[in-house]
CSV table of C-alpha atoms in Angstrom, one decimal:
chain,number,residue,atom,x,y,z
T,1,UNK,CA,182.7,109.1,-35.3
T,2,UNK,CA,184.3,106.0,-33.8
T,3,UNK,CA,184.1,104.2,-37.2
T,4,UNK,CA,186.0,106.9,-38.9
T,5,UNK,CA,188.8,107.3,-36.3
T,6,UNK,CA,190.9,104.4,-37.6
T,7,UNK,CA,191.0,105.7,-41.3
T,8,UNK,CA,191.6,109.2,-40.1
T,9,UNK,CA,194.5,108.3,-37.7
T,10,UNK,CA,196.1,105.9,-40.1
T,11,UNK,CA,195.5,108.2,-43.1
T,12,UNK,CA,197.3,111.1,-41.4
T,13,UNK,CA,200.1,108.8,-40.4
T,14,UNK,CA,200.5,107.5,-44.0
T,15,UNK,CA,200.4,111.1,-45.3
T,16,UNK,CA,203.1,112.1,-42.8
T,17,UNK,CA,205.2,109.2,-44.0
T,18,UNK,CA,204.8,110.2,-47.6
T,19,UNK,CA,205.6,113.8,-46.9
T,20,UNK,CA,208.7,112.9,-44.8
T,21,UNK,CA,209.9,110.6,-47.6
T,22,UNK,CA,209.3,113.4,-50.2
T,23,UNK,CA,211.2,115.9,-48.1
T,24,UNK,CA,214.1,113.5,-47.5
T,25,UNK,CA,214.3,113.0,-51.3
T,26,UNK,CA,214.2,116.8,-51.8
T,27,UNK,CA,217.3,117.2,-49.5
T,28,UNK,CA,219.3,115.1,-52.0
T,29,UNK,CA,217.6,116.6,-55.1
T,30,UNK,CA,216.1,113.2,-56.0
T,31,UNK,CA,212.5,114.3,-55.6
T,32,UNK,CA,212.3,115.3,-59.3
T,33,UNK,CA,213.0,111.7,-60.5
T,34,UNK,CA,209.6,109.9,-60.7
T,35,UNK,CA,211.3,106.4,-60.2
T,36,UNK,CA,211.7,107.2,-56.5
T,37,UNK,CA,207.9,107.5,-56.1
T,38,UNK,CA,207.7,103.7,-56.2
T,39,UNK,CA,208.5,103.6,-52.5
T,40,UNK,CA,205.4,105.7,-51.9
T,41,UNK,CA,203.5,102.4,-52.7
T,42,UNK,CA,205.4,100.7,-49.9
T,43,UNK,CA,204.5,103.4,-47.4
T,44,UNK,CA,200.9,103.4,-48.5
T,45,UNK,CA,200.7,99.6,-48.4
T,46,UNK,CA,202.1,99.4,-44.9
T,47,UNK,CA,199.7,102.1,-43.5
T,48,UNK,CA,196.6,100.6,-45.2
T,49,UNK,CA,197.6,97.1,-44.0
T,50,UNK,CA,197.9,98.3,-40.4
T,51,UNK,CA,194.6,100.2,-40.6
T,52,UNK,CA,192.7,97.1,-41.8
T,53,UNK,CA,194.5,94.9,-39.3
T,54,UNK,CA,193.7,97.3,-36.4
T,55,UNK,CA,190.1,97.5,-37.5
T,56,UNK,CA,189.8,93.7,-37.7
T,57,UNK,CA,191.3,93.4,-34.2
T,58,UNK,CA,188.9,96.1,-32.8
T,59,UNK,CA,185.8,94.6,-34.5
T,60,UNK,CA,186.5,91.0,-33.4
T,61,UNK,CA,183.8,88.6,-34.4
T,62,UNK,CA,181.7,91.5,-35.9
T,63,UNK,CA,184.3,92.1,-38.6
T,64,UNK,CA,182.5,92.6,-42.0
T,65,UNK,CA,184.2,92.7,-45.4
T,66,UNK,CA,182.5,95.9,-46.4
T,67,UNK,CA,183.6,97.7,-43.2
T,68,UNK,CA,187.2,96.5,-43.6
T,69,UNK,CA,187.1,97.5,-47.3
T,70,UNK,CA,185.9,101.0,-46.4
T,71,UNK,CA,188.6,101.3,-43.7
T,72,UNK,CA,191.3,100.6,-46.2
T,73,UNK,CA,189.8,102.8,-48.8
T,74,UNK,CA,189.2,105.7,-46.5
T,75,UNK,CA,192.7,105.4,-45.1
T,76,UNK,CA,194.2,105.6,-48.6
T,77,UNK,CA,192.0,108.4,-49.7
T,78,UNK,CA,192.7,110.5,-46.6
T,79,UNK,CA,196.4,110.0,-47.1
T,80,UNK,CA,196.1,110.9,-50.8
T,81,UNK,CA,194.2,114.1,-50.2
T,82,UNK,CA,196.6,115.3,-47.5
T,83,UNK,CA,199.7,114.5,-49.6
T,84,UNK,CA,198.1,116.1,-52.7
T,85,UNK,CA,197.5,119.3,-50.7
T,86,UNK,CA,201.1,119.2,-49.5
T,87,UNK,CA,202.4,118.6,-53.0
T,88,UNK,CA,200.4,121.5,-54.3
T,89,UNK,CA,201.8,123.8,-51.7
T,90,UNK,CA,205.3,122.5,-52.3
T,91,UNK,CA,205.1,122.9,-56.1
T,92,UNK,CA,203.6,126.4,-56.0
T,93,UNK,CA,205.0,128.1,-52.9
T,94,UNK,CA,208.1,126.3,-51.5
T,95,UNK,CA,209.8,125.4,-54.8
T,96,UNK,CA,208.0,127.0,-57.8
T,97,UNK,CA,210.6,125.6,-60.3
T,98,UNK,CA,210.0,122.0,-59.2
T,99,UNK,CA,207.1,121.5,-61.6
T,100,UNK,CA,209.2,122.6,-64.6
T,101,UNK,CA,212.1,120.3,-63.5
T,102,UNK,CA,209.7,117.4,-63.1
T,103,UNK,CA,208.0,117.8,-66.4
T,104,UNK,CA,211.4,118.5,-68.2
T,105,UNK,CA,212.4,114.9,-67.4
T,106,UNK,CA,210.0,113.8,-70.2
T,107,UNK,CA,209.7,116.5,-72.8
T,108,UNK,CA,211.1,120.0,-73.3
T,109,UNK,CA,208.4,121.8,-75.2
T,110,UNK,CA,205.2,120.6,-73.4
T,111,UNK,CA,203.4,122.8,-70.9
T,112,UNK,CA,201.6,121.2,-68.0
T,113,UNK,CA,199.6,123.2,-65.5
T,114,UNK,CA,199.8,122.7,-61.7
T,115,UNK,CA,196.2,121.5,-61.8
T,116,UNK,CA,197.1,118.6,-64.2
T,117,UNK,CA,200.1,117.7,-62.1
T,118,UNK,CA,198.0,117.6,-58.9
T,119,UNK,CA,195.3,115.6,-60.7
T,120,UNK,CA,197.9,113.1,-61.7
T,121,UNK,CA,199.2,112.8,-58.1
T,122,UNK,CA,195.7,112.4,-56.7
T,123,UNK,CA,194.7,109.9,-59.4
T,124,UNK,CA,197.8,107.7,-58.7
T,125,UNK,CA,197.1,107.8,-54.9
T,126,UNK,CA,193.4,106.9,-55.4
T,127,UNK,CA,194.2,104.1,-57.8
T,128,UNK,CA,196.9,102.7,-55.4
T,129,UNK,CA,194.4,102.9,-52.5
T,130,UNK,CA,191.8,100.8,-54.5
T,131,UNK,CA,194.3,98.2,-55.6
T,132,UNK,CA,195.8,97.7,-52.2
T,133,UNK,CA,192.5,97.6,-50.5
T,134,UNK,CA,191.2,94.9,-52.8
T,135,UNK,CA,194.4,92.9,-52.4
T,136,UNK,CA,194.5,93.2,-48.6
T,137,UNK,CA,190.9,92.4,-48.1
T,138,UNK,CA,191.4,89.1,-49.8
T,139,UNK,CA,193.9,88.2,-47.1
T,140,UNK,CA,191.9,89.6,-44.2
T,141,UNK,CA,188.4,88.3,-45.0
T,142,UNK,CA,187.0,85.3,-43.3
T,143,UNK,CA,187.1,82.0,-45.2
T,144,UNK,CA,183.9,80.2,-46.1
T,145,UNK,CA,185.8,76.9,-46.0
T,146,UNK,CA,184.3,76.2,-42.6
T,147,UNK,CA,181.1,74.5,-41.4
T,148,UNK,CA,179.5,77.9,-40.7
T,149,UNK,CA,180.6,79.2,-44.2
T,150,UNK,CA,179.2,76.1,-46.0
T,151,UNK,CA,175.7,77.0,-44.7
T,152,UNK,CA,175.8,80.1,-46.8
T,153,UNK,CA,176.5,78.4,-50.1
T,154,UNK,CA,174.1,77.0,-52.7
């Protein structure tokens, strides 16, 4: 359970940040403009960076690329799942007209179901998680440009 505590804690924190940002936007009526969702990437990136950094500090010399990768990926996936559940509850129960306002931004005569909207939100979150994890692990991995690393090359 210890190996999953970092992604769970950081994933919940990232989801809380995403939810808080969404609710702040909804106070001003800006939550229906998709351009503001770009800041979600900043929130996600910061949380995933902190999770990988914290895991690397706790692992010390036993830090492995695969474990760091899984930490970042699970953090992003946990945050995405929690935020998608919140988004579904918000779009169906709290503000049922939100979905229609959001889709009307693009086209007037096109029906989109709540399932398709939630699938899109989840897909964007999962894709963001994968991209950020790949990028961050390039910065956090150990370099092979050392005497020890050169022993492992051909």
